[in-house]
Coordinates of C-alpha atoms and ligand atoms in Angstrom, one line a residue:
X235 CA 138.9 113.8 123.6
X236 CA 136.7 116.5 123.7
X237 CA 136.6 118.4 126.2
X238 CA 134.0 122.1 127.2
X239 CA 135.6 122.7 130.3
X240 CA 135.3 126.5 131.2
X241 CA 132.7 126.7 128.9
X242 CA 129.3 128.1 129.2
X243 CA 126.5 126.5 127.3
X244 CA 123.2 127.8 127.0
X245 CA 120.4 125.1 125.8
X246 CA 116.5 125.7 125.2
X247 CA 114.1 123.5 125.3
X248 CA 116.0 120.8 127.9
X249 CA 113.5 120.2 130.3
X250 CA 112.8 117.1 128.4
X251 CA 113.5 115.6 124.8
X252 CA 116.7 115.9 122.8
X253 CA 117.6 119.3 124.7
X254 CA 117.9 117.6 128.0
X255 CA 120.1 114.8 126.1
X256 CA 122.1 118.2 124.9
X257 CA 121.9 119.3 127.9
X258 CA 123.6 116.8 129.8
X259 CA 126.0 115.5 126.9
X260 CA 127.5 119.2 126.9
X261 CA 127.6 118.3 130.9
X262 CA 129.5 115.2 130.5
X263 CA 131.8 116.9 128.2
X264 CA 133.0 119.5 130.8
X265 CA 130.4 122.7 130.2
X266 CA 128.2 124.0 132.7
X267 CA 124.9 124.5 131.3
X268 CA 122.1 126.8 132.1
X269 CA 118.5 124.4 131.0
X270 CA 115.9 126.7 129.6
X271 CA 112.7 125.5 129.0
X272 CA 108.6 126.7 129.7
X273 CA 108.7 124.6 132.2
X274 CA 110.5 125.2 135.4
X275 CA 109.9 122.1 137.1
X276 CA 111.2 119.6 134.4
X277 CA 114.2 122.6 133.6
X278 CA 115.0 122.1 137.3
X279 CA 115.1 118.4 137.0
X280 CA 117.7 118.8 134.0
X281 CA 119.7 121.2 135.7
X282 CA 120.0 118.6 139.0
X283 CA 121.1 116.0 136.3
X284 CA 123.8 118.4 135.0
X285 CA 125.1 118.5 138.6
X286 CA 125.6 115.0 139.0
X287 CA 128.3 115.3 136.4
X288 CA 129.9 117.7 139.1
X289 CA 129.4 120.9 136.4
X290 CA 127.8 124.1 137.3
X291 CA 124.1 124.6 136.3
X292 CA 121.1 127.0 136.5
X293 CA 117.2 126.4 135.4
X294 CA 115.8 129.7 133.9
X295 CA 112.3 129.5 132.9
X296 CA 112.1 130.9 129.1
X297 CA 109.6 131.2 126.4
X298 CA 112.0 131.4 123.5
X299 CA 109.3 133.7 121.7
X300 CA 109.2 136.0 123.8
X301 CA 112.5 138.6 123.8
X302 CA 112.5 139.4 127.2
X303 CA 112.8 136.2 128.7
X304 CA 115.2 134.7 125.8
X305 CA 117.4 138.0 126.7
X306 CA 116.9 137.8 130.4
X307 CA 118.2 133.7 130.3
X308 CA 121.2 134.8 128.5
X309 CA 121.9 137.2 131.2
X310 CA 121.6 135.0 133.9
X311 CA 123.9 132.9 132.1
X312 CA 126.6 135.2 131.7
X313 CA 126.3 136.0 135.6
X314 CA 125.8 133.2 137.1
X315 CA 127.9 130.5 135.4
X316 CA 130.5 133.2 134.2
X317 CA 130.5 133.6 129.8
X318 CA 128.8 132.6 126.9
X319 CA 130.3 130.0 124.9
X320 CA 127.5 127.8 123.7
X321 CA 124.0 128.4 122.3
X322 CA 121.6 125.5 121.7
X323 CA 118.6 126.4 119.5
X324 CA 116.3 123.5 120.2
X325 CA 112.9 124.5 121.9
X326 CA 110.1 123.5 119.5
X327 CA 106.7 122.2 119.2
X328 CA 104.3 120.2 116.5
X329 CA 100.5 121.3 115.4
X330 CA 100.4 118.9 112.3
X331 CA 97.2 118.7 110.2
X332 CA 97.1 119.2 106.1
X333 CA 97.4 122.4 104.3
X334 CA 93.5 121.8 103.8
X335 CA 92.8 121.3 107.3
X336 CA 95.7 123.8 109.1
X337 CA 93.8 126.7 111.2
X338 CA 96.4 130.2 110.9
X339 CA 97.0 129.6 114.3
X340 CA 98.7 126.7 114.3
X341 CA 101.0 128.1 111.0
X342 CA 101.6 131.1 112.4
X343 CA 102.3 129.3 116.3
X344 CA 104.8 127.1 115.0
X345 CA 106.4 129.4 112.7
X346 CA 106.8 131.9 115.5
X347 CA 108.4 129.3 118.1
X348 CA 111.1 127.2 115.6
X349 CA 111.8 130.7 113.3
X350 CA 111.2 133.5 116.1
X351 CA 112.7 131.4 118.7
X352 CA 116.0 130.5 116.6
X353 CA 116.3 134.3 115.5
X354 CA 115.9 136.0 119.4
X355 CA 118.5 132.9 120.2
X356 CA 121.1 133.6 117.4
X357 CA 121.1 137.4 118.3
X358 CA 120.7 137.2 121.7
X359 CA 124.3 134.8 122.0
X360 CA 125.7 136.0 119.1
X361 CA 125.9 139.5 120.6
X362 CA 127.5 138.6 124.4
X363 CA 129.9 136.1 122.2
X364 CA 130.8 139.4 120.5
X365 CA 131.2 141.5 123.5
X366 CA 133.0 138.3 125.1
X367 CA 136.1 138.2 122.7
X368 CA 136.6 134.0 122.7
X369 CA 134.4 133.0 119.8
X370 CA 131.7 130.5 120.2
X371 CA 129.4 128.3 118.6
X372 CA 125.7 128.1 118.0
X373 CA 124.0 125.2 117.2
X374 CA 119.9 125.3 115.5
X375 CA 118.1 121.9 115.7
X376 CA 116.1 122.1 112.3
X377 CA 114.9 118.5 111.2
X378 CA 115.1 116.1 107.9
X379 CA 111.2 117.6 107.3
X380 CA 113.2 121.4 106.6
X381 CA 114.9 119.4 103.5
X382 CA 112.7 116.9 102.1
X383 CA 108.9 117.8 103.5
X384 CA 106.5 115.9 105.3
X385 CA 103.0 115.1 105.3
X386 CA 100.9 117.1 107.7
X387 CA 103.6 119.7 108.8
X388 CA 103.6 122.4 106.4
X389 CA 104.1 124.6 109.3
X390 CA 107.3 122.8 110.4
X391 CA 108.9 121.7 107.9
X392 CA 108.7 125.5 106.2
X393 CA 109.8 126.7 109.9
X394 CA 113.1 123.8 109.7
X395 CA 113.6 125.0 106.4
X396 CA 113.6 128.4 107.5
X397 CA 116.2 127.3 110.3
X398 CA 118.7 126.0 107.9
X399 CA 119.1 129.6 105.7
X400 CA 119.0 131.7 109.0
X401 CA 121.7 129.6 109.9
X402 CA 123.9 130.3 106.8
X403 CA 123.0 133.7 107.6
X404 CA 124.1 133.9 110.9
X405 CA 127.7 131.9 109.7
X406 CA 128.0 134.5 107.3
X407 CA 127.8 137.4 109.8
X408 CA 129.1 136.0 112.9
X409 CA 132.3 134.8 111.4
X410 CA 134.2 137.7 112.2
X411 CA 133.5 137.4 115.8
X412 CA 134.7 133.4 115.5
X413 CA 131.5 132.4 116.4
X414 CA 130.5 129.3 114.3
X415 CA 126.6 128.4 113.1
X416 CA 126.0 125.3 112.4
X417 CA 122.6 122.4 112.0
X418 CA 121.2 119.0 112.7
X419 CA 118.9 117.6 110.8
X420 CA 117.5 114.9 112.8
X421 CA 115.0 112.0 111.8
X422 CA 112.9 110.4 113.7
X423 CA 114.3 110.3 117.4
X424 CA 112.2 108.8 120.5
X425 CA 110.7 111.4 122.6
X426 CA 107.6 112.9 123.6
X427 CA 107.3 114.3 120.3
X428 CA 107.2 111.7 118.4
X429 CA 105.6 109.0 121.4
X430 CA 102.1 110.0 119.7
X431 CA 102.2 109.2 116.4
X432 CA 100.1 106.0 115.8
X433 CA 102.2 102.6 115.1
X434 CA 101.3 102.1 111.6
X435 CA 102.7 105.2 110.6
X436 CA 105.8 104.2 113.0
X437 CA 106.5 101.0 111.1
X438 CA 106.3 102.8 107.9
X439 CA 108.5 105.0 108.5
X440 CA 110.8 102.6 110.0
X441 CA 111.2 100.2 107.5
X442 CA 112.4 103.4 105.3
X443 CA 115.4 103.8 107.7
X444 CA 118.7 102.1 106.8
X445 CA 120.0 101.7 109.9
X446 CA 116.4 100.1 110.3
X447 CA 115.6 102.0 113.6
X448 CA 114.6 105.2 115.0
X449 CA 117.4 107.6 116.8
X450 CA 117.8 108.3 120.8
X451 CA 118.3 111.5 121.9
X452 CA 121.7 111.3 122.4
X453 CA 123.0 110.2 119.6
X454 CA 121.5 113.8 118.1
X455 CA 123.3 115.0 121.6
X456 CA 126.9 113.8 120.5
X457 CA 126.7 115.2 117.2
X458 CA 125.2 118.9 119.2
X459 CA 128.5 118.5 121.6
X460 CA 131.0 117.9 118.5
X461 CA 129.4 121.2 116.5
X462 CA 130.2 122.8 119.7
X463 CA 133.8 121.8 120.1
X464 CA 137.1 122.3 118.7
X465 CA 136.7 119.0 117.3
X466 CA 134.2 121.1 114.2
X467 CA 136.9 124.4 114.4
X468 CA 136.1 124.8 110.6
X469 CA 132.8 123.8 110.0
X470 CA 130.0 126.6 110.1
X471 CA 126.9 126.9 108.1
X472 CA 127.0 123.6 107.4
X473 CA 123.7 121.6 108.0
X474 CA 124.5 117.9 109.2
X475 CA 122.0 114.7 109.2
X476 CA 121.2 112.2 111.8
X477 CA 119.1 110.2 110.2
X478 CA 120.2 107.2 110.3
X479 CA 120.3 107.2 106.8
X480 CA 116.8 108.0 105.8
X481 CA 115.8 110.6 103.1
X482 CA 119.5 110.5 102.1
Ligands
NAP76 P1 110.0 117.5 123.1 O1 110.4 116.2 123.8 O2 108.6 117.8 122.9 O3 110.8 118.7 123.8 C1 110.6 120.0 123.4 C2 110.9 120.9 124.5 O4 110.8 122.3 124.1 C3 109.9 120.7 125.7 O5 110.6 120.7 126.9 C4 109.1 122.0 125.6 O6 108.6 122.4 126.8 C5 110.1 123.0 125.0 N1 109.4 124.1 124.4 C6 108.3 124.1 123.6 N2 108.0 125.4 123.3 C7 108.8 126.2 123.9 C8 109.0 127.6 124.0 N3 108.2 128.5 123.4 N4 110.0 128.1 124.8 C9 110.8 127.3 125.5 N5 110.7 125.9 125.5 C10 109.7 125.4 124.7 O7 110.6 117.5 121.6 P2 112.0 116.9 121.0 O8 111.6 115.7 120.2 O9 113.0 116.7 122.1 O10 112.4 118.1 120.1 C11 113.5 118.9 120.3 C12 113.9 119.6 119.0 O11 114.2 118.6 118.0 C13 112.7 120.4 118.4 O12 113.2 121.6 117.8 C14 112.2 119.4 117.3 O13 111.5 120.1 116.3 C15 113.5 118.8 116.8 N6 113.3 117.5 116.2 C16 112.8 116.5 116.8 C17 112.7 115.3 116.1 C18 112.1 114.0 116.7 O14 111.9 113.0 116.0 N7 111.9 114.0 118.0 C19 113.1 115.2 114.7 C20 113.6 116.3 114.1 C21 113.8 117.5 114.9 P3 107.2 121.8 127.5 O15 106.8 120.6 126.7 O16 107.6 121.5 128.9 O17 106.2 122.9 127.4

């Protein structure tokens, strides 16, 4: 079985979304978990949910683009839940419209949140999993548009492509410190993200799924909580899909 107990996990983005599945599937698991996310009221719900499992938890309200407050979270972290084991890259955002049509703003936004965001995450856990001495794993959430493109997101899918070579990276250089990197791909899973996009598009996309439906967060959760575990000791850098067998 696996089992986090005594660990730390750190997880951005969980105020709602595939983070808070993360979030509490770490929780389940045995980890206490500090839930960063822009928003501190829907952080703070996460962090109550976590305690229902009977694990320790702490809401921090972080803007993972900004250093300070990415820093800051993993401080409070360390302090008030006791060590570092586990780092969840998974804040992001969406500002889709063609390469014809995409304003600088909206590249340069959503590069700076999935690419910036990852990168003050990475070095920010990677360096107190150092100091710590017990290893640990990191886990990015880049998507099936970093590998295959999609229409509309030039931004993001260049920023989840991004995610999957800084994660390489960062397995290369945090080996020695027996911290593992690791990736999900996902597909198309049902959350606020994704509740917008209009219905035709839906059922297109759908019927292009082998499994012939579109993911829940947890199911991206349990495959975030086996990365983490000893149950994936000698996997890092490797990028894994949860698809459900689309773009394969
Ligand atoms: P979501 O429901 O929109 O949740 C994203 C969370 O990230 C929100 O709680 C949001 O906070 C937070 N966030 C946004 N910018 C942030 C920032 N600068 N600092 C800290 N937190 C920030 O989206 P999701 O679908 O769960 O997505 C989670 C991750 O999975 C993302 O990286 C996404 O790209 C990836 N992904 C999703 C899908 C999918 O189909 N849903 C597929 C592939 C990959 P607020 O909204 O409260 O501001």
């Amino acid at each position: 079985m696996i089992d986090l107990s005594g660990k730390v996990a750190v997880v951005t983005g969980a105020g709602q979304g595939i983070g808070r599945a993360i979030a509490l599937e770490m929780a389940r698991h045995g980890a206490d978990v500090a839930v960063l996310d822009l928003n501190l009221e829907t952080a703070a719900r996460t962090a109550e949910e976590v305690r229902a499992f009977g694990r320790k938890a702490v809401a921090v309200r972080a803007d993972v683009t900004s250093a300070e407050d990415v820093e800051g979270a993993a401080e409070t972290a360390v302090r008030q839940l006791g060590g570092l084991h586990v780092w969840v890259n998974n804040a992001g955002i969406t500002r889709d419209a063609t390469i014809l049509k995409m304003s600088e703003e909206d590249f340069d936004l959503v590069l700076r949140v999935h690419m910036r965001g990852t990168f003050l995450g990475m070095r920010a856990a990677g360096a107190r999993m150092r100091a710590q001495g017990q290893g640990g794993a990191i886990v990015n959430i880049s998507s099936i548009s970093g590998k295959v493109g999609n229409f509309g997101q030039v931004n993001y899918a260049g920023a989840k492509a991004g995610i999957v070579a800084m994660t390489k990276t960062a397995a290369r250089e945090f080996a020695r410190f027996g911290v593992r990197v690791n990736a999900i791909q996902p597909g198309w899973i049902e959350t606020a993200m994704t509740a917008a996009v209009p219905e035709d598009v839906r059922a297109q996309a759908v019927a292009a799924i082998p499994l012939g439906r579109t993911g829940r967060p947890e199911e991206v959760a349990r495959v975030a909580v086996f990365l983490a575990s000893e149950y994936a000791s000698y996997m890092t850098g490797a990028v894994v899909e949860v698809t459900g067998g689309r773009n394969m």
